Coordinates of C-alpha atoms and ligand atoms in Angstrom, one line a residue:
X53 CA 78.0 -15.1 -50.3
X54 CA 77.3 -11.3 -50.2
X55 CA 77.5 -9.3 -46.6
X56 CA 74.2 -9.1 -46.0
X57 CA 73.6 -13.4 -46.6
X58 CA 76.6 -14.1 -44.5
X59 CA 74.8 -11.4 -41.9
X60 CA 70.7 -13.4 -42.2
X61 CA 72.8 -16.5 -42.1
X62 CA 74.8 -15.6 -39.0
X63 CA 71.5 -13.4 -37.6
X64 CA 69.4 -15.7 -38.3
X65 CA 67.8 -17.3 -35.2
X66 CA 67.8 -13.7 -34.3
X67 CA 65.5 -12.2 -37.0
X68 CA 62.3 -10.6 -36.8
X69 CA 62.6 -9.2 -40.5
X70 CA 63.8 -8.9 -43.9
X71 CA 63.8 -5.7 -45.6
X72 CA 64.3 -6.7 -49.3
X73 CA 65.0 -6.3 -52.1
X74 CA 68.1 -4.2 -50.6
X75 CA 68.9 -7.3 -48.5
X76 CA 70.0 -5.0 -45.5
X77 CA 68.2 -6.5 -42.5
X78 CA 66.1 -4.8 -40.0
X79 CA 65.8 -7.1 -36.2
X80 CA 62.4 -5.6 -34.5
X81 CA 63.4 -5.5 -30.4
X82 CA 59.8 -5.4 -29.3
X83 CA 56.5 -5.7 -31.1
X84 CA 56.2 -2.1 -30.7
X85 CA 59.4 0.0 -31.2
X86 CA 62.2 -0.5 -32.1
X87 CA 64.5 -2.1 -34.2
X88 CA 68.1 -2.9 -35.1
X89 CA 69.4 -1.5 -39.2
X90 CA 71.9 -4.6 -39.5
X91 CA 74.0 -4.2 -42.7
X92 CA 74.0 -0.5 -43.9
X93 CA 76.7 1.7 -43.3
X94 CA 75.9 5.8 -43.1
X95 CA 79.1 7.3 -44.6
X96 CA 77.7 5.7 -48.1
X97 CA 75.1 7.7 -49.7
X98 CA 72.4 5.5 -49.6
X99 CA 69.9 4.7 -53.1
X100 CA 67.0 6.3 -52.9
X101 CA 65.6 2.9 -52.7
X102 CA 67.5 2.0 -49.7
X103 CA 66.3 5.3 -48.4
X104 CA 63.2 5.5 -48.3
X105 CA 62.6 2.4 -46.7
X106 CA 64.3 3.2 -44.2
X107 CA 62.1 6.4 -43.7
X108 CA 59.5 3.6 -43.9
X109 CA 61.0 2.2 -41.1
X110 CA 61.6 4.8 -39.3
X111 CA 57.6 5.8 -39.4
X112 CA 56.5 2.6 -38.2
X113 CA 59.3 1.7 -35.7
X114 CA 59.6 4.4 -34.4
X115 CA 63.2 4.6 -33.7
X116 CA 65.3 2.9 -35.1
X117 CA 69.7 1.7 -33.9
X118 CA 72.6 1.2 -36.3
X119 CA 75.9 -0.4 -35.0
X120 CA 80.0 0.5 -35.6
X121 CA 78.5 3.6 -37.6
X122 CA 81.8 6.3 -36.3
X123 CA 80.5 8.8 -37.9
X124 CA 82.5 12.5 -38.0
X125 CA 80.3 15.8 -37.4
X126 CA 79.9 16.4 -41.4
X127 CA 78.8 12.6 -42.0
X128 CA 75.9 13.0 -39.2
X129 CA 74.9 15.2 -40.7
X130 CA 74.8 13.9 -44.4
X131 CA 72.7 10.8 -43.0
X132 CA 70.7 13.0 -41.5
X133 CA 69.3 13.7 -44.8
X134 CA 68.2 11.1 -45.5
X135 CA 65.5 11.4 -42.9
X136 CA 64.6 15.5 -44.1
X137 CA 67.3 18.7 -43.9
X138 CA 69.5 18.6 -41.2
X139 CA 68.8 21.9 -39.0
X140 CA 71.7 23.8 -39.7
X141 CA 72.1 26.4 -36.1
X142 CA 72.5 30.0 -37.1
X143 CA 75.2 30.2 -33.9
X144 CA 78.1 27.7 -32.9
X145 CA 76.9 26.6 -29.5
X146 CA 79.7 25.2 -27.0
X147 CA 81.7 22.0 -27.7
X148 CA 80.0 21.5 -30.8
X149 CA 82.7 20.4 -34.0
X150 CA 80.4 22.1 -36.5
X151 CA 76.9 23.6 -37.4
X152 CA 74.3 21.8 -36.6
X153 CA 75.7 19.5 -34.5
X154 CA 74.7 19.7 -31.4
X155 CA 77.3 17.1 -27.7
X156 CA 74.8 16.4 -25.6
X157 CA 77.9 16.0 -22.1
X158 CA 77.6 14.2 -19.2
X159 CA 78.6 17.2 -17.7
X160 CA 76.3 19.4 -18.4
X161 CA 73.8 19.2 -15.2
X162 CA 70.5 19.7 -17.1
X163 CA 71.2 19.2 -20.7
X164 CA 73.8 16.4 -20.6
X165 CA 71.2 14.1 -18.2
X166 CA 67.9 13.8 -18.4
X167 CA 66.6 11.0 -16.2
X168 CA 63.1 12.2 -16.9
X169 CA 60.9 10.7 -20.1
X170 CA 59.9 13.3 -22.5
X171 CA 60.1 14.2 -26.4
X172 CA 62.5 17.3 -27.6
X173 CA 61.6 21.1 -27.1
X174 CA 57.6 20.6 -26.9
X175 CA 57.4 24.1 -25.7
X176 CA 58.3 24.7 -28.5
X177 CA 55.3 25.8 -31.8
X178 CA 57.0 22.8 -33.6
X179 CA 59.2 20.7 -31.0
X180 CA 61.2 18.5 -32.5
X181 CA 60.6 15.8 -35.6
X182 CA 63.6 13.7 -36.1
X183 CA 66.8 13.1 -34.2
X184 CA 69.6 11.4 -34.2
X185 CA 72.5 10.7 -31.9
X186 CA 76.0 8.5 -32.0
X187 CA 77.9 7.5 -28.5
X188 CA 81.5 9.0 -29.5
X189 CA 82.1 8.9 -25.4
X190 CA 80.9 6.5 -22.6
X191 CA 81.0 5.0 -19.0
X192 CA 82.2 2.1 -18.8
X193 CA 78.6 0.7 -18.4
X194 CA 75.4 2.2 -17.6
X195 CA 73.7 5.3 -19.4
X196 CA 71.6 3.8 -21.6
X197 CA 68.5 5.5 -23.3
X198 CA 64.8 4.2 -23.5
X199 CA 62.1 4.9 -25.8
X200 CA 58.7 4.5 -25.5
X201 CA 56.0 5.0 -28.0
X202 CA 53.2 6.9 -27.5
X203 CA 51.2 5.2 -30.5
X204 CA 51.1 1.9 -29.1
X205 CA 50.2 4.2 -25.9
X206 CA 47.6 5.4 -27.8
X207 CA 46.0 2.8 -29.6
X208 CA 46.4 0.8 -26.4
X209 CA 44.0 2.5 -24.0
X210 CA 40.5 1.6 -23.8
X211 CA 38.3 3.2 -26.1
X212 CA 36.2 5.6 -23.8
X213 CA 40.0 6.5 -22.1
X214 CA 41.0 7.7 -26.0
X215 CA 37.6 9.7 -26.8
X216 CA 38.4 11.7 -23.9
X217 CA 42.2 12.4 -24.3
X218 CA 41.1 12.9 -28.7
X219 CA 39.3 16.6 -27.0
X220 CA 41.8 17.5 -25.3
X221 CA 44.5 20.1 -25.1
X222 CA 47.7 21.3 -23.2
X223 CA 50.3 23.1 -21.9
X224 CA 53.6 22.7 -22.5
X225 CA 56.1 25.0 -21.4
X226 CA 60.4 25.0 -19.6
X227 CA 60.6 25.8 -16.0
X228 CA 63.1 27.8 -14.7
X229 CA 66.3 24.8 -13.2
X230 CA 68.4 27.9 -12.4
X231 CA 68.6 31.3 -10.2
X232 CA 69.4 33.2 -14.3
X233 CA 66.8 31.6 -15.6
X234 CA 63.7 33.4 -13.0
X235 CA 65.7 36.6 -13.7
X236 CA 64.9 36.6 -17.4
X237 CA 61.8 38.2 -18.7
X238 CA 58.7 36.7 -19.0
X239 CA 58.6 36.7 -22.4
X240 CA 61.9 34.6 -22.6
X241 CA 59.6 31.4 -21.6
X242 CA 59.2 28.9 -24.8
X243 CA 55.3 27.4 -23.5
X244 CA 52.8 26.0 -26.3
X245 CA 49.4 24.9 -26.4
X246 CA 49.6 21.1 -27.8
X247 CA 46.8 18.7 -28.5
X248 CA 47.1 15.7 -26.1
X249 CA 47.1 13.2 -29.0
X250 CA 48.9 14.3 -32.3
X251 CA 48.3 12.8 -35.8
X252 CA 51.3 12.4 -36.8
X253 CA 51.2 14.0 -40.8
X254 CA 52.9 11.2 -42.4
X255 CA 50.9 8.5 -41.2
X256 CA 48.2 9.4 -40.1
X257 CA 48.8 7.3 -37.4
X258 CA 47.6 8.4 -33.4
X259 CA 49.8 9.6 -30.3
X260 CA 49.1 10.6 -27.1
X261 CA 51.7 13.7 -26.8
X262 CA 52.3 15.0 -23.0
X263 CA 55.6 14.2 -21.3
X264 CA 56.4 14.4 -17.9
X265 CA 58.9 16.8 -18.5
X266 CA 57.0 19.9 -20.4
X267 CA 53.5 18.8 -19.4
X268 CA 51.9 21.2 -17.1
X269 CA 48.3 21.1 -17.0
X270 CA 45.4 19.7 -19.2
X271 CA 43.4 22.8 -21.1
X272 CA 39.7 22.9 -19.2
X273 CA 40.6 19.9 -16.3
X274 CA 40.9 21.5 -13.0
X275 CA 44.4 21.1 -11.5
X276 CA 43.6 18.0 -9.3
X277 CA 41.8 16.3 -12.4
X278 CA 44.4 17.8 -14.6
X279 CA 47.0 16.0 -12.7
X280 CA 45.9 13.2 -11.9
X281 CA 44.7 12.1 -16.2
X282 CA 48.5 12.9 -17.0
X283 CA 49.6 10.8 -14.0
X284 CA 47.3 8.0 -16.1
X285 CA 48.8 8.7 -19.2
X286 CA 52.4 8.9 -17.6
X287 CA 52.2 5.3 -16.7
X288 CA 50.5 4.3 -19.4
X289 CA 53.3 5.2 -21.7
X290 CA 56.3 3.6 -19.9
X291 CA 55.0 0.3 -20.1
X292 CA 57.7 -1.6 -20.3
X293 CA 55.8 -3.5 -23.2
X294 CA 55.3 0.1 -25.3
X295 CA 59.7 0.0 -24.9
X296 CA 62.8 -0.2 -25.5
X297 CA 66.0 0.6 -24.8
X298 CA 69.5 0.2 -26.4
X299 CA 72.9 0.1 -24.4
X300 CA 75.7 2.3 -26.3
X301 CA 78.5 1.0 -27.9
X302 CA 80.9 3.5 -29.0
X303 CA 80.0 4.2 -32.5
X304 CA 76.3 3.2 -32.0
X305 CA 73.5 6.0 -33.4
X306 CA 70.1 6.0 -32.9
X307 CA 67.1 8.0 -35.0
X308 CA 64.2 8.5 -33.7
X309 CA 60.3 10.5 -34.4
X310 CA 60.2 12.8 -31.8
X311 CA 56.9 13.0 -32.8
X312 CA 56.0 9.3 -31.5
X313 CA 58.2 8.4 -28.7
X314 CA 59.5 9.8 -25.3
X315 CA 62.9 8.9 -24.0
X316 CA 64.4 8.7 -20.7
X317 CA 68.8 8.2 -20.4
X318 CA 69.3 6.7 -17.2
X319 CA 71.7 8.5 -14.9
X320 CA 73.4 5.4 -13.0
X321 CA 77.1 5.9 -14.1
X322 CA 77.7 8.8 -11.0
X323 CA 80.8 11.0 -12.8
X324 CA 82.0 8.9 -15.8
X325 CA 81.3 11.6 -19.2
X326 CA 79.2 10.4 -21.6
X327 CA 79.4 12.5 -25.0
X328 CA 76.5 11.9 -28.0
X329 CA 76.5 13.6 -31.0
X330 CA 73.5 15.3 -31.4
X331 CA 71.6 16.6 -35.3
X332 CA 67.9 17.1 -36.1
X333 CA 66.4 17.0 -39.3
X334 CA 64.6 20.5 -39.8
X335 CA 61.0 20.5 -40.8
X336 CA 58.9 23.1 -38.7
X337 CA 55.8 20.6 -37.5
X338 CA 53.5 21.9 -35.6
X339 CA 51.3 19.3 -34.0
X340 CA 47.8 19.2 -35.4
X341 CA 45.2 17.2 -33.3
X342 CA 42.0 15.3 -34.2
X343 CA 40.2 18.0 -34.0
X344 CA 42.1 20.3 -35.7
Ligands
LIG566 FE1 65.7 14.4 -24.9

């Protein structure tokens, strides 16, 4: 019995989909977002057929989880290349094990504990596209990461609200959070205007591209109208039926499409340390709207 067949047998009652023809298994965790991939070792080079199935699965499911990977920094960069060219930063960041590999560390008060729903760096003209995180140090419990499908959220809006949202754009920026930030010249603050409804460049699917961390206001509305409408979108995006979550174990790896989901890290583990190894795909993808 092959490993894939054995896993299929053992997991049979749980499985909702089997991806053919290469035998790895895709277990959908909720109807709209999140799939656990079983039977893939990301340390190995994948065939082009498997790589294409993994790319398609990510387009369809928003976030994929792989257990027991235990990838070194170099191996995680190599795995990142399945989904596109890995982003290599010019400069080493403190604590980074390798160029292009970051560490999300809970002892960093701001970047390490982001317990607000967001997509990464939407204040940039070309925000992050595909990102990977692998757990390398975990608290005894807690620190789950949640994802919400902004495509399901758009799809499940009423037609009149979809039509309204299709025409809107919003300003995203990074709020200064430290005294040092406030002292920076204004030009250092990153901001961008993006469509409220984003069209995915590969699938053509629409998503609600706003988030409570970076989106400041909807262009052309009065401040209270903008605030109320954004609140409506946020509450709708994070309805439980649009979300999934991972309970990390050491070596667990998540890969997600930052263009079609928001994420949230639960800050519920006190002073324990939580470290995740991160990599990104470099696509320079500027958000495109319905009317763009
Ligand atoms: Fe994030």
